mmCIF file of C-alpha atoms in Angstrom:
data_model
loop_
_atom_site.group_PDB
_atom_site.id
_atom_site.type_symbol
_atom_site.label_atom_id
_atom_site.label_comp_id
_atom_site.label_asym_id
_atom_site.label_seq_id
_atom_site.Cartn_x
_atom_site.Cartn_y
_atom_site.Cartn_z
ATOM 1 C CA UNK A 1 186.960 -28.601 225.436
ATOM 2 C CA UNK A 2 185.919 -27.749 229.124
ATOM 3 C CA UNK A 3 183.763 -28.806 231.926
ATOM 4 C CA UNK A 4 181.667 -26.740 234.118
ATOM 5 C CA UNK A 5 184.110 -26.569 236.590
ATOM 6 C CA UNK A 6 186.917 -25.140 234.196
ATOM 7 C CA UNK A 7 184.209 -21.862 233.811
ATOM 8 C CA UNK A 8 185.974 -18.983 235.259
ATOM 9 C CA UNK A 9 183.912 -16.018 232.791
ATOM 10 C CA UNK A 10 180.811 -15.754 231.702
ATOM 11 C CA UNK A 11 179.254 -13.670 228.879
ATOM 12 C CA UNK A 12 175.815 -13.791 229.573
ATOM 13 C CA UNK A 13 172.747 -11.937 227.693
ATOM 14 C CA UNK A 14 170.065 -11.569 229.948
ATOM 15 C CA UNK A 15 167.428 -9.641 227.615
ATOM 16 C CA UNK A 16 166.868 -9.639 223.483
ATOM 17 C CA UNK A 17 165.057 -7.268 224.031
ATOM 18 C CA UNK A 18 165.724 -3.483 222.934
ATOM 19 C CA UNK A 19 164.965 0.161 222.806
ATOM 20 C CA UNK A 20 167.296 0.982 220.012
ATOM 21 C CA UNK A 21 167.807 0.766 216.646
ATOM 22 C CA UNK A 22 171.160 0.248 215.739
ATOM 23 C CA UNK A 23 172.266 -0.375 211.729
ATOM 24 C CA UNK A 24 175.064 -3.382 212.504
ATOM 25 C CA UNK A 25 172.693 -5.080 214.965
ATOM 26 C CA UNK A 26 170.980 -8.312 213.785
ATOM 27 C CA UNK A 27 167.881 -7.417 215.688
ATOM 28 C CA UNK A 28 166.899 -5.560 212.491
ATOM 29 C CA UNK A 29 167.841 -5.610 209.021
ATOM 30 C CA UNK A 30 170.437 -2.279 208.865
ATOM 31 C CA UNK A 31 168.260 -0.705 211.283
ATOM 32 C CA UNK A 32 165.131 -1.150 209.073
ATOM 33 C CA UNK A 33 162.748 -4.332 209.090
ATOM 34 C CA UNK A 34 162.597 -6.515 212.029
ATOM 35 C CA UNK A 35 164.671 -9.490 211.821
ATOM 36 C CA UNK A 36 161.902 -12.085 213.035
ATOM 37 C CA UNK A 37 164.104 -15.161 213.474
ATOM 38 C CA UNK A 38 165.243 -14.494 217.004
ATOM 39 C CA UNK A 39 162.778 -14.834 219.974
ATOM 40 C CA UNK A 40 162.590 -11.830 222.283
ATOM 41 C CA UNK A 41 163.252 -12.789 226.121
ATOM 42 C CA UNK A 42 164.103 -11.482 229.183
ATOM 43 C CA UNK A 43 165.643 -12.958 231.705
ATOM 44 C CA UNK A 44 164.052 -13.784 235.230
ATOM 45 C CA UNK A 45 165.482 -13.639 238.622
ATOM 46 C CA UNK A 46 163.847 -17.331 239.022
ATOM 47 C CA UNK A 47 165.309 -18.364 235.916
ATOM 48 C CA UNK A 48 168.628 -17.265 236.372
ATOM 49 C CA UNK A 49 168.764 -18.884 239.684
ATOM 50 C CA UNK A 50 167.271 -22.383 238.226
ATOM 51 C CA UNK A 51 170.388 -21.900 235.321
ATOM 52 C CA UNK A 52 172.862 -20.824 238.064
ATOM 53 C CA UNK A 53 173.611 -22.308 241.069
ATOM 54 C CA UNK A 54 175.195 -20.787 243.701
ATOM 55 C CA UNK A 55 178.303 -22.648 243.612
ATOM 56 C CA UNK A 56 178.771 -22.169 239.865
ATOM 57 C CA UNK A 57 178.810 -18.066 240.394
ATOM 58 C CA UNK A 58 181.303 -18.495 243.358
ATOM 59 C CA UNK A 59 183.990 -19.780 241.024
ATOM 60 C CA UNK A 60 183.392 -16.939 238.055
ATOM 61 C CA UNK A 61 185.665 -14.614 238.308
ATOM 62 C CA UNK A 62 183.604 -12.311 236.021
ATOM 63 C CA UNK A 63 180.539 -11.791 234.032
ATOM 64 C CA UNK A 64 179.849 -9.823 231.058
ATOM 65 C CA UNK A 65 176.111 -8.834 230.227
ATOM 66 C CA UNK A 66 176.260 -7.947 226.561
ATOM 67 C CA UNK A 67 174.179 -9.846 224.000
ATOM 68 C CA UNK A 68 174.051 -10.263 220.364
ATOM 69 C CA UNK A 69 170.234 -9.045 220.346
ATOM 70 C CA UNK A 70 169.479 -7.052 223.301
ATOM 71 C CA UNK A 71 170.322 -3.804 225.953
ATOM 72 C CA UNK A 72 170.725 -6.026 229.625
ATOM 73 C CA UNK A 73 169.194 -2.438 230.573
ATOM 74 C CA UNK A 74 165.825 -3.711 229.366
ATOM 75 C CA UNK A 75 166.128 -6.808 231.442
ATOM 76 C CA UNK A 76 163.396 -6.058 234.204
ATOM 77 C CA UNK A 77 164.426 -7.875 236.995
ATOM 78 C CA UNK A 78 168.391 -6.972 236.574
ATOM 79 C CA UNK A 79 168.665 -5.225 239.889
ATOM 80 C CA UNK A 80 167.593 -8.456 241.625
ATOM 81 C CA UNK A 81 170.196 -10.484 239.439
ATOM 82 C CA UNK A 82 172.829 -8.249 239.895
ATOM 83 C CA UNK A 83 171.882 -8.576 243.944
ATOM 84 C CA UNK A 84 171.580 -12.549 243.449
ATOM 85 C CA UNK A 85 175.356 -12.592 242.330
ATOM 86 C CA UNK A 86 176.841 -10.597 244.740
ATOM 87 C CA UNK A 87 175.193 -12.521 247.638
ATOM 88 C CA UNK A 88 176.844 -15.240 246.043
ATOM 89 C CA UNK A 89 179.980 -13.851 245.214
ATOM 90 C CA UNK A 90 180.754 -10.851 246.802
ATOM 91 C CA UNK A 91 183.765 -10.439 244.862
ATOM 92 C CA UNK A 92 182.813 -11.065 240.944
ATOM 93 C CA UNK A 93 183.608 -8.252 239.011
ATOM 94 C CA UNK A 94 180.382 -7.488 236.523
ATOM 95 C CA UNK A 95 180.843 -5.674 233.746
ATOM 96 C CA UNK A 96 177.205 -4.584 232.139
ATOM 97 C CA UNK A 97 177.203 -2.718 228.917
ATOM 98 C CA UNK A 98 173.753 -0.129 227.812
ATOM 99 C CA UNK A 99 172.893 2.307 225.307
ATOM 100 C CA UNK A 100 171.583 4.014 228.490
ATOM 101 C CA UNK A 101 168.395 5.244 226.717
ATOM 102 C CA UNK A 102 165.709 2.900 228.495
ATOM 103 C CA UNK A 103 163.644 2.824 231.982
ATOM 104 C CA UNK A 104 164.585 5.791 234.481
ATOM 105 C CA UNK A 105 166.325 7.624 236.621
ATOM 106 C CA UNK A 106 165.238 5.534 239.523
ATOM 107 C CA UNK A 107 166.241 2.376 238.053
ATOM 108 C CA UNK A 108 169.850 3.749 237.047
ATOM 109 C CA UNK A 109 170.598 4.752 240.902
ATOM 110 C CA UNK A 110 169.241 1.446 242.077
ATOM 111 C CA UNK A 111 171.491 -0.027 239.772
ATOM 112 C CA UNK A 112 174.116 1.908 240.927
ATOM 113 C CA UNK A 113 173.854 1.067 244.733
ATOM 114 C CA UNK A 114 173.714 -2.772 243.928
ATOM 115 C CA UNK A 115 177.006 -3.171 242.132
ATOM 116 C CA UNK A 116 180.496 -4.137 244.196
ATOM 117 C CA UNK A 117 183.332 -1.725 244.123
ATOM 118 C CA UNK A 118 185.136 -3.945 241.184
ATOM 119 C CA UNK A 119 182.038 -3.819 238.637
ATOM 120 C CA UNK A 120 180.872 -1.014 236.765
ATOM 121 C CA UNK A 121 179.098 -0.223 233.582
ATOM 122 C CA UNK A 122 179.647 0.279 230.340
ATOM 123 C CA UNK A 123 177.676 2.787 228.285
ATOM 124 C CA UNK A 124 177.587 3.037 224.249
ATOM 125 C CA UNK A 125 177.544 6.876 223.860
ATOM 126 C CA UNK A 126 178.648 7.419 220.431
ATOM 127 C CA UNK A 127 178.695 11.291 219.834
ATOM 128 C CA UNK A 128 176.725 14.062 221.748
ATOM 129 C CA UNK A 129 173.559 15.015 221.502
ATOM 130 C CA UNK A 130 173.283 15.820 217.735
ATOM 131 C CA UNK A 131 175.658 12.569 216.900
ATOM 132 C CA UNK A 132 174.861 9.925 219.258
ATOM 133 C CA UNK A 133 171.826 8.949 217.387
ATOM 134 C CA UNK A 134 173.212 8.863 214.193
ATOM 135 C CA UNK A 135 174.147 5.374 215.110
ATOM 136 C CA UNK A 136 172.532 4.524 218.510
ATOM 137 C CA UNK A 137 169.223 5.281 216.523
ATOM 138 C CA UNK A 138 166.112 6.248 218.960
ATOM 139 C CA UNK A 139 168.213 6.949 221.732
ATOM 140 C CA UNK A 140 167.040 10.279 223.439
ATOM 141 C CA UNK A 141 169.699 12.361 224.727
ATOM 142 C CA UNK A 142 167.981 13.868 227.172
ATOM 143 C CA UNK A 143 166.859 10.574 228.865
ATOM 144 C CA UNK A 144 170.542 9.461 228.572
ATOM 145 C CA UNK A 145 171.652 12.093 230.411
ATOM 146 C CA UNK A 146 169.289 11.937 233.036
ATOM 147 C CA UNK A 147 169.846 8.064 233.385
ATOM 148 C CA UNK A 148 173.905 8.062 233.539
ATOM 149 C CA UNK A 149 173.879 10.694 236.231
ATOM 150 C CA UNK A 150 171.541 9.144 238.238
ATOM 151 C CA UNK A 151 173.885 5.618 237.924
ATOM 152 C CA UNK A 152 177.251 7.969 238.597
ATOM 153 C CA UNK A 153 175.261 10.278 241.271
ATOM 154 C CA UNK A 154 175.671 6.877 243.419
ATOM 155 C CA UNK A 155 179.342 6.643 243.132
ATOM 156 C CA UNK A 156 179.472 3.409 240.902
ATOM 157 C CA UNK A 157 181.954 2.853 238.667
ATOM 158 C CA UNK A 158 180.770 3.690 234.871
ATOM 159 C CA UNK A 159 182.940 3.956 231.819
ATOM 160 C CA UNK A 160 182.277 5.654 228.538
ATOM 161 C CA UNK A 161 182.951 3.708 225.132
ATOM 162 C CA UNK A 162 182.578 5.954 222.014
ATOM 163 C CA UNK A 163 182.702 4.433 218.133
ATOM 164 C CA UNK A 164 184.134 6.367 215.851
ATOM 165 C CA UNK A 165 182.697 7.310 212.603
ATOM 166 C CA UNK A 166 182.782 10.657 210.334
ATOM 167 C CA UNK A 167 180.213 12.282 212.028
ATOM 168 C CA UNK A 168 181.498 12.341 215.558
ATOM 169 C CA UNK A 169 185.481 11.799 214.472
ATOM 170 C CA UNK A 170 185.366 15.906 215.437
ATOM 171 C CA UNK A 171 183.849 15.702 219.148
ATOM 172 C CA UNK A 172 185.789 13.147 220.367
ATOM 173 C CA UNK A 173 187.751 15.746 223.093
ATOM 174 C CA UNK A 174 184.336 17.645 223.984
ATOM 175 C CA UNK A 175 182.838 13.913 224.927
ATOM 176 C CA UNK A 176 185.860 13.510 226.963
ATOM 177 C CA UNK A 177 184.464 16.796 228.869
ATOM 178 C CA UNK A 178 181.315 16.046 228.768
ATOM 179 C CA UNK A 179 182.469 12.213 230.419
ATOM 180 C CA UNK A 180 184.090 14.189 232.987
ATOM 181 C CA UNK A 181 181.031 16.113 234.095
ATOM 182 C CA UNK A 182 178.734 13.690 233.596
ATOM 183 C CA UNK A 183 181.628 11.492 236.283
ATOM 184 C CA UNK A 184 182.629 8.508 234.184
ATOM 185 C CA UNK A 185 185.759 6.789 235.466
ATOM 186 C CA UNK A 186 186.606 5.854 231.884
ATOM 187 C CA UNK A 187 186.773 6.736 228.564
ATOM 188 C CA UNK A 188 187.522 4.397 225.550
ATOM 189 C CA UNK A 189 187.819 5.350 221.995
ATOM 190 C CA UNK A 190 186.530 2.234 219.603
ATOM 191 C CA UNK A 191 188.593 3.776 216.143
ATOM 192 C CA UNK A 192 187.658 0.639 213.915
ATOM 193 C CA UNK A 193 183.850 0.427 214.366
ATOM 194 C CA UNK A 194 182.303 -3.405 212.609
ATOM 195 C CA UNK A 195 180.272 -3.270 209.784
ATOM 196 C CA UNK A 196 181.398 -1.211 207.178
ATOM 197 C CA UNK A 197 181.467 -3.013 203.671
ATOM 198 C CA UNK A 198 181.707 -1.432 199.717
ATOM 199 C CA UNK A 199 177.875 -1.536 199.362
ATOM 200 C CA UNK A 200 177.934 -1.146 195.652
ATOM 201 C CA UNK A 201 180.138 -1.434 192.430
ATOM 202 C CA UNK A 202 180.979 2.054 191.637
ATOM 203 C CA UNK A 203 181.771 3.345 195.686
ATOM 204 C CA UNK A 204 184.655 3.855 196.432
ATOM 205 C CA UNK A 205 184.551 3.635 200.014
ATOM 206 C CA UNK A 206 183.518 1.293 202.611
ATOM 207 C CA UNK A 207 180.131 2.973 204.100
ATOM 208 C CA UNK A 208 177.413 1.430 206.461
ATOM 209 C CA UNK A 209 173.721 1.478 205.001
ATOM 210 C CA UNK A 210 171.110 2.813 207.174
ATOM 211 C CA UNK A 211 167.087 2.075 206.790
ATOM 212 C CA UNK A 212 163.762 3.360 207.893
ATOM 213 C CA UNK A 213 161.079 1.160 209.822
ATOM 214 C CA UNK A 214 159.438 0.702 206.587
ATOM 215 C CA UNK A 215 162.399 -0.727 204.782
ATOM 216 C CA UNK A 216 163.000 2.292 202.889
ATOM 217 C CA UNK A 217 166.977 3.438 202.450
ATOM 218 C CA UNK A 218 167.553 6.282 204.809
ATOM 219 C CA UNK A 219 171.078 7.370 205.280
ATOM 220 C CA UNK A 220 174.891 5.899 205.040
ATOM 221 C CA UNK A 221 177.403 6.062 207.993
ATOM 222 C CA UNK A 222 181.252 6.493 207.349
ATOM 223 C CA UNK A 223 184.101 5.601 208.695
ATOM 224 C CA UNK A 224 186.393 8.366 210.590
ATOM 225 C CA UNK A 225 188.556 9.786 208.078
ATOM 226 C CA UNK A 226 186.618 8.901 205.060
ATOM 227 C CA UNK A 227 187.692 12.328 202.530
ATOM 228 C CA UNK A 228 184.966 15.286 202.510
ATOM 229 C CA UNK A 229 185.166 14.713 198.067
ATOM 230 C CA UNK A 230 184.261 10.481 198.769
ATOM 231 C CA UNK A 231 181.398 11.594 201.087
ATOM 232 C CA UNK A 232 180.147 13.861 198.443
ATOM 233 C CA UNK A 233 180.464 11.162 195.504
ATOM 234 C CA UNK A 234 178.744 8.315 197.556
ATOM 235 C CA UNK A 235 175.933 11.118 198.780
ATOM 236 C CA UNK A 236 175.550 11.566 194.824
ATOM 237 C CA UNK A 237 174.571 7.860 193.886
ATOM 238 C CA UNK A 238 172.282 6.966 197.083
ATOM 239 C CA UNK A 239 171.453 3.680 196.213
ATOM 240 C CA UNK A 240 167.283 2.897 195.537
ATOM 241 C CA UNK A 241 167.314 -0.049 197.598
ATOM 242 C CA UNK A 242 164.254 -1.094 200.422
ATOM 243 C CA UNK A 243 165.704 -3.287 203.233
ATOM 244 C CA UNK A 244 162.281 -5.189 202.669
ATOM 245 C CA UNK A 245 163.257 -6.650 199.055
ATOM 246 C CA UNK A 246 166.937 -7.930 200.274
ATOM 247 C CA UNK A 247 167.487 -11.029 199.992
ATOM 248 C CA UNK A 248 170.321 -13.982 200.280
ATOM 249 C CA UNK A 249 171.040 -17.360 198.519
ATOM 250 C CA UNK A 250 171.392 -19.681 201.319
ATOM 251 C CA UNK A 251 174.615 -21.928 200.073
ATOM 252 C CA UNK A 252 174.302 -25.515 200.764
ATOM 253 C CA UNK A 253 178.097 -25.942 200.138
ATOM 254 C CA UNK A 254 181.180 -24.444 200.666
ATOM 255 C CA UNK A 255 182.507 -22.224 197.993
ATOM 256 C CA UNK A 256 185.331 -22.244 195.726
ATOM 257 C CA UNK A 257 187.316 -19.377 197.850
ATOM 258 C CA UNK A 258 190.713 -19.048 198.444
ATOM 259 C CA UNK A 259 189.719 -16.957 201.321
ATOM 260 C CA UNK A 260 187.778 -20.115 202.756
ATOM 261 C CA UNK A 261 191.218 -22.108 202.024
ATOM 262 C CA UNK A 262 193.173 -19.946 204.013
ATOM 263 C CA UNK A 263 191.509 -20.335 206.985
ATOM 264 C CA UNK A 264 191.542 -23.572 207.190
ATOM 265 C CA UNK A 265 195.585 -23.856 207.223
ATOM 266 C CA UNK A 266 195.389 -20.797 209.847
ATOM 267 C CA UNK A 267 197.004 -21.586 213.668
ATOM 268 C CA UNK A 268 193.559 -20.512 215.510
ATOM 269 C CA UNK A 269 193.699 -19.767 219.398
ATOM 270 C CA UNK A 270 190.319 -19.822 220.403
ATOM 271 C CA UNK A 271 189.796 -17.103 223.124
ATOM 272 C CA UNK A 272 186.837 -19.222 225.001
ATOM 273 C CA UNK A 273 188.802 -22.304 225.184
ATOM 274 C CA UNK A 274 191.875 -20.181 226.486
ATOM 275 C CA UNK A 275 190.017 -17.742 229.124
ATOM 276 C CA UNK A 276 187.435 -20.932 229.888
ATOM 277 C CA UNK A 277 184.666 -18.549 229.015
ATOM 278 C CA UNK A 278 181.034 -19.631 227.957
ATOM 279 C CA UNK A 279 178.348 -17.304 226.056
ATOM 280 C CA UNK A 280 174.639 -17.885 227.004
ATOM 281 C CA UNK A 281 171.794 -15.946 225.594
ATOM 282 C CA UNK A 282 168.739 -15.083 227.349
ATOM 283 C CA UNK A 283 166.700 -18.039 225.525
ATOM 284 C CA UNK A 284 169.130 -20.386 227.573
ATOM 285 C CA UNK A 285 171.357 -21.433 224.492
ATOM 286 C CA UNK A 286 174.911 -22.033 225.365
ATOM 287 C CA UNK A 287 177.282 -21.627 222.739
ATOM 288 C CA UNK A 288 181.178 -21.270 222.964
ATOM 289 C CA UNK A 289 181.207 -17.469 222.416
ATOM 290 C CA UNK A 290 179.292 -14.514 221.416
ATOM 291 C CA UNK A 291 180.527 -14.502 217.508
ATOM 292 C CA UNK A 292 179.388 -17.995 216.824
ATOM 293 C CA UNK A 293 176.120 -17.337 218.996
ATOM 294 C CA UNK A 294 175.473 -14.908 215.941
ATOM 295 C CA UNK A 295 175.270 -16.944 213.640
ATOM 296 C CA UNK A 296 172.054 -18.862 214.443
ATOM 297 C CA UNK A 297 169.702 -16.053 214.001
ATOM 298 C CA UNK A 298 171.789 -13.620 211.320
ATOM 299 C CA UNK A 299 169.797 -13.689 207.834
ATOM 300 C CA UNK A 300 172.599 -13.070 205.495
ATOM 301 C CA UNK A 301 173.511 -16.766 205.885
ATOM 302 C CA UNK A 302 177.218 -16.761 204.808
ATOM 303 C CA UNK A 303 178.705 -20.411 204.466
ATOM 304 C CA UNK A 304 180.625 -19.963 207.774
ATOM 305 C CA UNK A 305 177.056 -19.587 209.317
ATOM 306 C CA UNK A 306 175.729 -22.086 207.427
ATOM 307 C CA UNK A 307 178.643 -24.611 208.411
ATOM 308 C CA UNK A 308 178.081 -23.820 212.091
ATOM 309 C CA UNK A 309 174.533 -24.338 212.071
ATOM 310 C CA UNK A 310 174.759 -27.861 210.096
ATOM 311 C CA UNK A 311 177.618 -28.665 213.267
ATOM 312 C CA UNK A 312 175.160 -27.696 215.956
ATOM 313 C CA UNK A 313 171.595 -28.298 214.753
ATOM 314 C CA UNK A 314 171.693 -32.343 216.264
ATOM 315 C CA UNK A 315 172.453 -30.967 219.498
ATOM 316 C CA UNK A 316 170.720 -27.720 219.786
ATOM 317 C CA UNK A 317 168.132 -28.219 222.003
ATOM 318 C CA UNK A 318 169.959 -30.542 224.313
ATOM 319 C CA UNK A 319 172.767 -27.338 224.637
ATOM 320 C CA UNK A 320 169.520 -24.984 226.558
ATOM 321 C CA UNK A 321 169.567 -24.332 229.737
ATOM 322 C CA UNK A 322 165.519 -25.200 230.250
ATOM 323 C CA UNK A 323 166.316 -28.600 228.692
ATOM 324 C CA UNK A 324 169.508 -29.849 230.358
ATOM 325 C CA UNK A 325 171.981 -28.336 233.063
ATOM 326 C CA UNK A 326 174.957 -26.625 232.044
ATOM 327 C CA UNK A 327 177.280 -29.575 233.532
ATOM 328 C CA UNK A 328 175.663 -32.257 231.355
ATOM 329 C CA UNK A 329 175.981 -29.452 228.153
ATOM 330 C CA UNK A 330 179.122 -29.288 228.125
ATOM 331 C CA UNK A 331 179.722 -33.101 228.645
ATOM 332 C CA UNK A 332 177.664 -33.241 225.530
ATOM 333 C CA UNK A 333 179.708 -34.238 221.843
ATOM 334 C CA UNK A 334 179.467 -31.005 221.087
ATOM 335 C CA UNK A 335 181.835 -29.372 222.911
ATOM 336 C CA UNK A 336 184.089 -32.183 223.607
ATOM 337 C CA UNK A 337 184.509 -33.631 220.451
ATOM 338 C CA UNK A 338 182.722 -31.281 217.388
ATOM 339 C CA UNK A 339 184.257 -28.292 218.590
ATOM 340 C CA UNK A 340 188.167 -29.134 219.605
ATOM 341 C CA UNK A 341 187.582 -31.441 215.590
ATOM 342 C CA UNK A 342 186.936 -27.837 214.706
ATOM 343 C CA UNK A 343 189.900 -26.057 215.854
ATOM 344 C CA UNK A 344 192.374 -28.028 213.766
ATOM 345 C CA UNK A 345 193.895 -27.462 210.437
ATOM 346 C CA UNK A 346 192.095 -28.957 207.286
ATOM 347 C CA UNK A 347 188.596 -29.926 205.647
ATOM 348 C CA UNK A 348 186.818 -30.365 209.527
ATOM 349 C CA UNK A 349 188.233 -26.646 210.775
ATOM 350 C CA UNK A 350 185.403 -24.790 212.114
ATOM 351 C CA UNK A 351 185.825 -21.212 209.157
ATOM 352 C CA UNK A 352 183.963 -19.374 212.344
ATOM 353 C CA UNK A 353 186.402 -20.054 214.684
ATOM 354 C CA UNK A 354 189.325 -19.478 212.244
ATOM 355 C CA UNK A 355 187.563 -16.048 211.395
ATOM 356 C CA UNK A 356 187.505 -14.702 214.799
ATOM 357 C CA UNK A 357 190.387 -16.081 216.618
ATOM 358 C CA UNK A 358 193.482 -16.972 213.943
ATOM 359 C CA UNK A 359 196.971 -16.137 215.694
#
């Protein structure tokens, strides 16, 4: 598929861990129970240098920090990494995405001063202070605040990406203000949030179910635009469901689904393969990209996760960093035989791959 010289991105989680509570993220189940399948890490500076040479970061052209578990914010020695990189490669563009709601002020402006002129920082700031929560669930406005101007007070490049629901579809030109003030370079409107599913038989919307701690149904989320009458009707039949009793029937073949069919005749272009990108999470795990990373941990084992984890499971532990370096990895059959078998057309097409990157 690639070596390790091909590499030119990186999308790289340093921490799983989190101070946030989010309903789509598989840390927890909707935002309720903890998902206990994943392993919480952060990321060391003397790690990260034992997984990354400095040659290896002189030929990235970028690096994303953005995991499938985990805020890099919470990573504790990301200043120092961040430093690391640029001392090897003074001209990498880093792009670092936060909820913004963790450590303080002090951190943010050191933060700040360590990133080039090319890199900035992305924050998840969905709303304003009475919204942003709704989703971004124990975020505290206040320390938000406090945090981003401290990182902007610095001069650093940071860029504002709001997702769009019901509940903050009508503040979307006072956040642009507020961005303004607050001196983001950038503001990005996400209109088709991921998620949303019909949660029950008789809805007749798509809506996003939200839990408590305890497992206990809390609230539902809607999409922008959802009508003020479907709002009302869903509100009406709040389902009696506890995140704690949900459970899924782990298939141990592929369905009869026309769907499934489908993608296996699509034309896929897979975006890693093209861009010569590589995901790594912060227990050292390399895996193609960020979607299929997902699928290890996720509980509601679909057969497209089930199907990638069968493919990868002989491998696994010879595709982690503390095991093996990333040069032998991706020599291994994994990625250059397994994984270009799975890009083609028929009964060996990898449904992952065909979900997430068809033409």
């Amino acid at each position: 598929m690639y070596t390790v010289n091909d590499i030119k991105k990186l999308h790289f989680e340093p921490s799983s861990l989190c101070n946030a509570r989010c309903p789509v993220c598989p840390r927890y189940v909707m935002g309720g129970t903890k998902n206990t399948k994943f392993k919480e890490h952060a990321v060391s500076l003397k790690q990260f240098k034992d997984w990354f040479a400095p040659d290896f970061l002189k030929q990235l052209d970028s690096i994303l920090m953005c995991g499938n578990y985990g805020d890099p914010g919470t990573t504790p020695d990301l200043v120092k990494i961040v430093n690391y990189i640029n001392d090897c490669n003074p001209d990498i563009v880093l792009n670092i995405t936060t909820n913004g709601g963790m450590r303080n002020e002090t951190f943010w402006k050191d933060l700040g001063n360590a990133l080039n002129k090319k890199s900035f920082v992305t924050f998840s700031i969905d709303g304003l202070e009475d919204t942003n929560h709704i989703y971004r669930r124990d975020v505290v406005w206040s320390r938000l605040e406090k945090n981003v101007t401290s990182f902007t007070s610095t001069g650093a490049n940071a860029r504002w990406e709001f997702l769009l629901f019901k509940h903050n579809e009508h503040q979307v030109e006072e956040a642009r203000k507020v961005a303004e003030k607050w001196n983001f370079k950038n503001f990005k409107l996400k209109e088709n949030p991921f998620g949303f599913q019909r949660n029950r038989t008789d809805q007749k919307t798509d809506t996003m179910l939200v839990f408590k701690k305890n497992g206990d149904f809390d609230y539902e989320i809607f999409p922008a635009n959802t009508p003020d009458d479907l709002v009302k009707l869903s509100k009406n039949s709040l389902p009696n469901l506890n995140s704690n009793n949900i459970t899924f029937d782990i298939p141990t073949e592929q369905p009869v689904s026309e769907f499934f069919e489908k993608l296996k005749e699509t034309d896929v272009s897979c975006q890693s393969k093209n861009q010569k990108e590589i995901y790594i999470s912060s227990t050292g795990q390399v895996y193609p990209c960020c979607y299929l990373s997902g699928f290890w941990y996720f509980e509601n084992y679909n057969w497209e996760h089930v199907q990638f984890r069968n493919m990868i499971k002989e491998d696994y532990d010879l595709l982690n960093l503390n095991n093996n370096d990333l040069d032998n990895i991706l020599k291994n059959d994994f990625y250059q035989t397994k994984l270009e078998a799975g890009l083609e057309k028929g009964n060996c097409r990898t449904l992952g791959c065909a979900m997430f990157c068809s033409k």
